[in-house]
CSV table of C-alpha atoms in Angstrom, one decimal:
chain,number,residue,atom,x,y,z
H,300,UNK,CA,77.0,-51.9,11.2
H,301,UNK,CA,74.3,-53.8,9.1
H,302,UNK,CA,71.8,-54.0,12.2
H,303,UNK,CA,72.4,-50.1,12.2
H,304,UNK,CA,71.8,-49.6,8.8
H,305,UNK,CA,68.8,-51.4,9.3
H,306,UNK,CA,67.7,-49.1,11.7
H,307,UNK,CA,68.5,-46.0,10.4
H,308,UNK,CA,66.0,-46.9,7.0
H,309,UNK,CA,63.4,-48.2,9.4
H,310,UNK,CA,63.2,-44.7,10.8
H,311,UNK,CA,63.7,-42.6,7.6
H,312,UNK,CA,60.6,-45.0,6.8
H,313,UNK,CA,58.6,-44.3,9.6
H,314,UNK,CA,59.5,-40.5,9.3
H,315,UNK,CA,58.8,-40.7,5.6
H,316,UNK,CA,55.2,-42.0,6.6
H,317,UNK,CA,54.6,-39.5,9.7
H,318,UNK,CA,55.2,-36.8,7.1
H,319,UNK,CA,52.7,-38.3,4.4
H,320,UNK,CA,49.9,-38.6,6.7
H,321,UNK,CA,50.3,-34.9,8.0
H,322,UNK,CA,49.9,-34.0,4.6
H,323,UNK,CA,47.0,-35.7,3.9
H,324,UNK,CA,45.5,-34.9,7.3
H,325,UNK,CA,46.3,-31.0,6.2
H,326,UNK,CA,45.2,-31.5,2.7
H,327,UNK,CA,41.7,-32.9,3.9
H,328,UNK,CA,41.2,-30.4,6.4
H,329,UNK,CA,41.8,-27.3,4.3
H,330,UNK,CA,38.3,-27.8,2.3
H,331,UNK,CA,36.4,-28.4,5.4
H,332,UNK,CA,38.0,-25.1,6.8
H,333,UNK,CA,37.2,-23.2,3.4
H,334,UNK,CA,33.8,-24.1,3.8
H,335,UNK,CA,33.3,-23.0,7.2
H,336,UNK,CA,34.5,-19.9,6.8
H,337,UNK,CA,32.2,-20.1,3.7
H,338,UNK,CA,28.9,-21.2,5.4
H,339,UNK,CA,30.0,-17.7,8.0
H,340,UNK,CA,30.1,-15.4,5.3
H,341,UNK,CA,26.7,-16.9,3.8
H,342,UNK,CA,25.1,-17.0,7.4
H,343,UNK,CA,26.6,-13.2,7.7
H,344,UNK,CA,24.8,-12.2,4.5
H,345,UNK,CA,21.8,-13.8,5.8
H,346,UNK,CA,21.3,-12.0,9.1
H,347,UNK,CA,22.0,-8.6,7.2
H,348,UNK,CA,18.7,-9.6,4.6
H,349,UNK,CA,16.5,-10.6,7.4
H,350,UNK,CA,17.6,-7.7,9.6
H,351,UNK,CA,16.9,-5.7,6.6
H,352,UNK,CA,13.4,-6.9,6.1
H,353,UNK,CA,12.8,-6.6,9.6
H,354,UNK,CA,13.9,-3.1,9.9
H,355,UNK,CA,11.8,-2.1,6.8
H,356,UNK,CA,8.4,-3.7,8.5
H,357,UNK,CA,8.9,-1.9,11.3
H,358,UNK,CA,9.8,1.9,9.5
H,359,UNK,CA,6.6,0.8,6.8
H,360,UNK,CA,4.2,0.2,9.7
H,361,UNK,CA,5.1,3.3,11.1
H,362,UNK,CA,5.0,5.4,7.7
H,363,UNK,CA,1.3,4.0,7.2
H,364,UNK,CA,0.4,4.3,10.8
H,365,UNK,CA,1.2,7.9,10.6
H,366,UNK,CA,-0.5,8.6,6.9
H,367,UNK,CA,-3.4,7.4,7.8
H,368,UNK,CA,-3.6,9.0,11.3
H,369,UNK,CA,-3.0,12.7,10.0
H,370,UNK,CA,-5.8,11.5,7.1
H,371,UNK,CA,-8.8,10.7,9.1
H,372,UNK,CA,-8.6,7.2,9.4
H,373,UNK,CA,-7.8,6.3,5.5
H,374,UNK,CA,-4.8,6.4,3.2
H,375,UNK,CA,-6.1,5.7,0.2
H,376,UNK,CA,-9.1,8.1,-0.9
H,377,UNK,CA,-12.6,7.6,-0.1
H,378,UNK,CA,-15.6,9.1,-2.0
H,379,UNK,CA,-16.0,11.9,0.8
H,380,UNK,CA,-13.5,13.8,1.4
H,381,UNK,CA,-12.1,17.3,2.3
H,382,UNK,CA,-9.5,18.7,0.2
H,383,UNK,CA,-6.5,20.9,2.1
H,384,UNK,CA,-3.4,21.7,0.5
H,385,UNK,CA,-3.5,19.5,-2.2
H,386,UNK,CA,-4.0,16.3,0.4
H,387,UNK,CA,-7.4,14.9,2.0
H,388,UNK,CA,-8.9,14.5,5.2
H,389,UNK,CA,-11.5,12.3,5.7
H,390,UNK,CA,-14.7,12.5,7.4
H,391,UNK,CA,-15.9,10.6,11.1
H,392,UNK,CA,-19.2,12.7,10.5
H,393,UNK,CA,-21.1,13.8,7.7
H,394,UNK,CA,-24.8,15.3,7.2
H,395,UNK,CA,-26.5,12.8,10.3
H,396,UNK,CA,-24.4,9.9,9.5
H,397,UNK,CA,-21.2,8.8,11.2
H,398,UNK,CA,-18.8,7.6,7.9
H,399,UNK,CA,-16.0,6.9,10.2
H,400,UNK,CA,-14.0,4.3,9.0
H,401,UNK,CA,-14.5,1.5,11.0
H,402,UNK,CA,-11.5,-0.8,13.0
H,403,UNK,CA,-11.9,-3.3,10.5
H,404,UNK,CA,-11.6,-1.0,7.5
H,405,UNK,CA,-7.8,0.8,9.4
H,406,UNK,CA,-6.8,-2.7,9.5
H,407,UNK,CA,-7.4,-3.6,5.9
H,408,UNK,CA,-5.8,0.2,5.2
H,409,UNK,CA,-2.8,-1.0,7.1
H,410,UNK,CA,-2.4,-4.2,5.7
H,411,UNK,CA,-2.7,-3.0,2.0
H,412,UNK,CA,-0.2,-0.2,2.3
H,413,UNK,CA,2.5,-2.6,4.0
H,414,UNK,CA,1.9,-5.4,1.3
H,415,UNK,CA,2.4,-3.3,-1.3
H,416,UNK,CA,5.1,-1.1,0.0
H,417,UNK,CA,7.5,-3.4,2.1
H,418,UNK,CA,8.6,-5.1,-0.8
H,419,UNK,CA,9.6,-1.6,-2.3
H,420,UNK,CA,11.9,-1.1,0.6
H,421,UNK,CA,13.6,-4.2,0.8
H,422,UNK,CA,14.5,-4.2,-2.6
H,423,UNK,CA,17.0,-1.6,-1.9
H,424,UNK,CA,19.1,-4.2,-1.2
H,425,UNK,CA,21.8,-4.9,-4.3
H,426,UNK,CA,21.5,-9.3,-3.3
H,427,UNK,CA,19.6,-11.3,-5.7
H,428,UNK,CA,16.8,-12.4,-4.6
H,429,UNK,CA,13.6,-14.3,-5.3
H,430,UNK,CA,10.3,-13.5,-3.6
H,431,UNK,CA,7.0,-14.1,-3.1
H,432,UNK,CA,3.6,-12.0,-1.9
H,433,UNK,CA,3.5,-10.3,1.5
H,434,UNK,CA,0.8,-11.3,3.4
H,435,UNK,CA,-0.1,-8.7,6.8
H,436,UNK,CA,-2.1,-9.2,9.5
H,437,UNK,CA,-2.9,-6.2,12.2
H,438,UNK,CA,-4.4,-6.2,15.3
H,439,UNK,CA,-5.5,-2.9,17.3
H,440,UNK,CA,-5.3,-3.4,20.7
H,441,UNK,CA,-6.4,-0.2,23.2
H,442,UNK,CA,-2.4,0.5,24.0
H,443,UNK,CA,-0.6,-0.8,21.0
H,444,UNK,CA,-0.6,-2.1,17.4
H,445,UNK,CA,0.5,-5.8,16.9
H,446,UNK,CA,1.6,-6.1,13.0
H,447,UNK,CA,2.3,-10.1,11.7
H,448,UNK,CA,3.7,-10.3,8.2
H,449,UNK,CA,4.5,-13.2,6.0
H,450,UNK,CA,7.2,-12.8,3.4
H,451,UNK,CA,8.6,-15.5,1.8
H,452,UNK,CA,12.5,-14.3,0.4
H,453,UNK,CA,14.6,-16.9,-1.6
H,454,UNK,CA,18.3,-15.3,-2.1
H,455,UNK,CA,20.6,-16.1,-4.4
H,456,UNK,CA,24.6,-16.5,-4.0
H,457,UNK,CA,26.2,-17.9,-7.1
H,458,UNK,CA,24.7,-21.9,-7.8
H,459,UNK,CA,23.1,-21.9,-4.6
H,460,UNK,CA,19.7,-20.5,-3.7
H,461,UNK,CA,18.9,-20.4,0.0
H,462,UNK,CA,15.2,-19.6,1.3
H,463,UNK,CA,14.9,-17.0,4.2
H,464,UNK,CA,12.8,-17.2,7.6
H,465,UNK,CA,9.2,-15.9,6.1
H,466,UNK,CA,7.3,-14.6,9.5
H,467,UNK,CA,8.0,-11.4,10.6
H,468,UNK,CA,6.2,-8.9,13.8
H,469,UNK,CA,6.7,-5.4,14.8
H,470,UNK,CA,4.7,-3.7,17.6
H,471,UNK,CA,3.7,-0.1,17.7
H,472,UNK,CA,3.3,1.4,20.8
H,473,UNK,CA,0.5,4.0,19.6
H,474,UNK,CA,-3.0,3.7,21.5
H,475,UNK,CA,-5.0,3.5,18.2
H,476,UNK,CA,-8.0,1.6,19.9
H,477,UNK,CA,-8.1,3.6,22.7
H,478,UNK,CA,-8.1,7.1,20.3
H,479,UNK,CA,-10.5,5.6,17.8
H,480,UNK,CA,-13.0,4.5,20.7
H,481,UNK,CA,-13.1,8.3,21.9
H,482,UNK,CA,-13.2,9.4,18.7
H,483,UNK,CA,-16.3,7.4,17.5
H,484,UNK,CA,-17.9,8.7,21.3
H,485,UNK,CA,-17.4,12.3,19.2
H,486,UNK,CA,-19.1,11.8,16.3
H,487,UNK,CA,-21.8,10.1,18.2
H,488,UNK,CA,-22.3,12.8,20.0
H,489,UNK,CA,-22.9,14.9,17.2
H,490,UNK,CA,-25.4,12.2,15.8
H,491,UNK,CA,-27.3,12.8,18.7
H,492,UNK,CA,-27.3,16.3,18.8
H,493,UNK,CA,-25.0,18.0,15.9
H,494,UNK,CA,-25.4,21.9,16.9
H,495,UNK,CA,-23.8,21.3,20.2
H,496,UNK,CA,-19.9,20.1,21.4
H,497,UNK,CA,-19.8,17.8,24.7
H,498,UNK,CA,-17.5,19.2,26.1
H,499,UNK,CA,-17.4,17.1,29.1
H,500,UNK,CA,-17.0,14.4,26.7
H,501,UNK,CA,-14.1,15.3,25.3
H,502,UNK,CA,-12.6,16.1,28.9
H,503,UNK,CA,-12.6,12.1,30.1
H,504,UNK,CA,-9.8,11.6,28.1
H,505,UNK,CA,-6.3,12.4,28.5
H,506,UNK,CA,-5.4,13.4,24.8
H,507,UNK,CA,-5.3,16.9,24.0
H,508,UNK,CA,-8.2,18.2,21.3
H,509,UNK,CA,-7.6,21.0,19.0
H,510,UNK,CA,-11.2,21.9,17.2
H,511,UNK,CA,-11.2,24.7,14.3
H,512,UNK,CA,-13.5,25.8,12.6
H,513,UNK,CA,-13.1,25.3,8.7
H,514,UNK,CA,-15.3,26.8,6.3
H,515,UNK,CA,-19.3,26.6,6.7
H,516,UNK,CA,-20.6,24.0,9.3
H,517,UNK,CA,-17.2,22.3,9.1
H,518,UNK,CA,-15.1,21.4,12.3
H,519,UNK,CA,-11.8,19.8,11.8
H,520,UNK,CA,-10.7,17.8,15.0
H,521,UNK,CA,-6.8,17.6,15.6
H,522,UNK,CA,-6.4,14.6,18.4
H,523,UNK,CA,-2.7,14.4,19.7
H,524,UNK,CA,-1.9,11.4,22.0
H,525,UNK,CA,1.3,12.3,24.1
H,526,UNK,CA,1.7,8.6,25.3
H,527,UNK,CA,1.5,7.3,21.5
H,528,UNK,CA,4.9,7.8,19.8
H,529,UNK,CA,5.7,7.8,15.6
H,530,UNK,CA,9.3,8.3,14.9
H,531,UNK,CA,9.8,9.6,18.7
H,532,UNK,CA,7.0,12.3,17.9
H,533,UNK,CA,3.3,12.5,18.9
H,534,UNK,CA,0.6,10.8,17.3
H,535,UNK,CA,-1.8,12.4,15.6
H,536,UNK,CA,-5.3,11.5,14.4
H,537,UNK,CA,-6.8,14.5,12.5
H,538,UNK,CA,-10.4,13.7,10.9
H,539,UNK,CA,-13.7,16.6,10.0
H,540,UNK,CA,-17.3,17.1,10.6
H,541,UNK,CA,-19.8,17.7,8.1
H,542,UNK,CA,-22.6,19.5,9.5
H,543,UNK,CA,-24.5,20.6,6.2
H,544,UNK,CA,-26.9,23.6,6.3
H,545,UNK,CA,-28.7,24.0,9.1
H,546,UNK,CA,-32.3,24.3,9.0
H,547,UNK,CA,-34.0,27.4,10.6
């Protein structure tokens, strides 16, 4: 009887102890699960911001693609300008002198209007957030527009700040280089001889030309690329020529 007593405490002991150390095994592991499900969530939020960002990149470089397209090569204003319906249209010709804007110049246009406007998308979004300057570079290539931005996000989730991927790219598909090269073979062809349209010029391409008349010794030229997409809708590039008055 006494070796059984024995026995029966040694195993209320040993289940005593079995049931301590599941507890404490249970205890320990509910924090570490808590903050895995945390470090999800955070993660979550995350991938939502930079998606965000990225999706803002893409729909600004297509907004200032598209401005400065049905502008004439600018977006912001340039000393020369026609005025129709209360917006401009710049000129690629003007009295003898081509004042097309030049590749470098559409890049800079590009680059200004995304720094400045990106931010003013993503900050749609109701997260805290610290950030810091947008830097963009373009490149115009003869089939597509390559656009690198860097745009350094910190957000903020209660105590703890975490600090975003910063490099960002989006490509256009709109043949920019290869419009703007047949478009500066215009208005040198006017340069050369400004009373007269080449005609078989302008039939090399594969873009379709609209040319109206507007006002005295004034040709607006409406270029419409059917292989260059904005929004899922034709590019445009719509500049004018100056001629001035002709002499007799």
């Amino acid at each position: 009887m006494e070796k059984r007593g024995q026995l029966s405490i040694f195993l209320i002991l040993a289940l005593i102890i079995i049931i301590v150390f599941s507890l404490l095994y249970f205890m320990k592991s509910m924090p570490k699960s808590q903050q895995q499900k945390t470090e999800v969530v955070k993660s979550s939020i995350s991938d939502a911001i930079t998606s965000n960002i990225q999706n803002c990149l893409t729909n600004t470089a297509n907004q200032a693609i598209l401005i400065l397209g049905l502008q004439g090569g600018y977006i912001e204003k340039q000393n020369k300008f026609l005025t129709i319906n209360n917006s401009f249209l710049s000129f690629g010709y003007y009295k003898n002198s081509i004042i097309l804007n030049s590749l470098e110049g559409i890049k800079s246009e590009i680059n200004n209007y995304i720094e400045k406007n990106l931010p003013l998308c993503v900050k749609e979004n109701n997260l805290i957030f610290e950030e810091g300057s947008v830097i963009s570079k373009t490149t115009i290539n003869q089939d597509n527009i390559k656009i690198e931005v860097n745009y350094p996000i910190r957000i903020k989730q209660g105590d703890r700040v975490e600090a975003l991927k910063e490099d960002y790219n989006t490509e256009l598909k709109t043949r920019l280089g290869y419009i703007y090269d047949f478009i500066l073979s215009v208005v040198t062809k006017h340069l050369k001889d400004p009373r007269n349209i080449d005609i078989v010029n302008l039939l090399k391409s594969d873009l379709s030309i609209d040319i109206v008349g507007y006002k005295e010794n004034t040709l607006i030229y409406v270029i419409t690329d059917k292989k260059s997409k904005i929004n899922n809708k034709n590019f445009n590039f719509v500049f004018a020529n100056y001629f001035g008055t002709w002499k007799k």
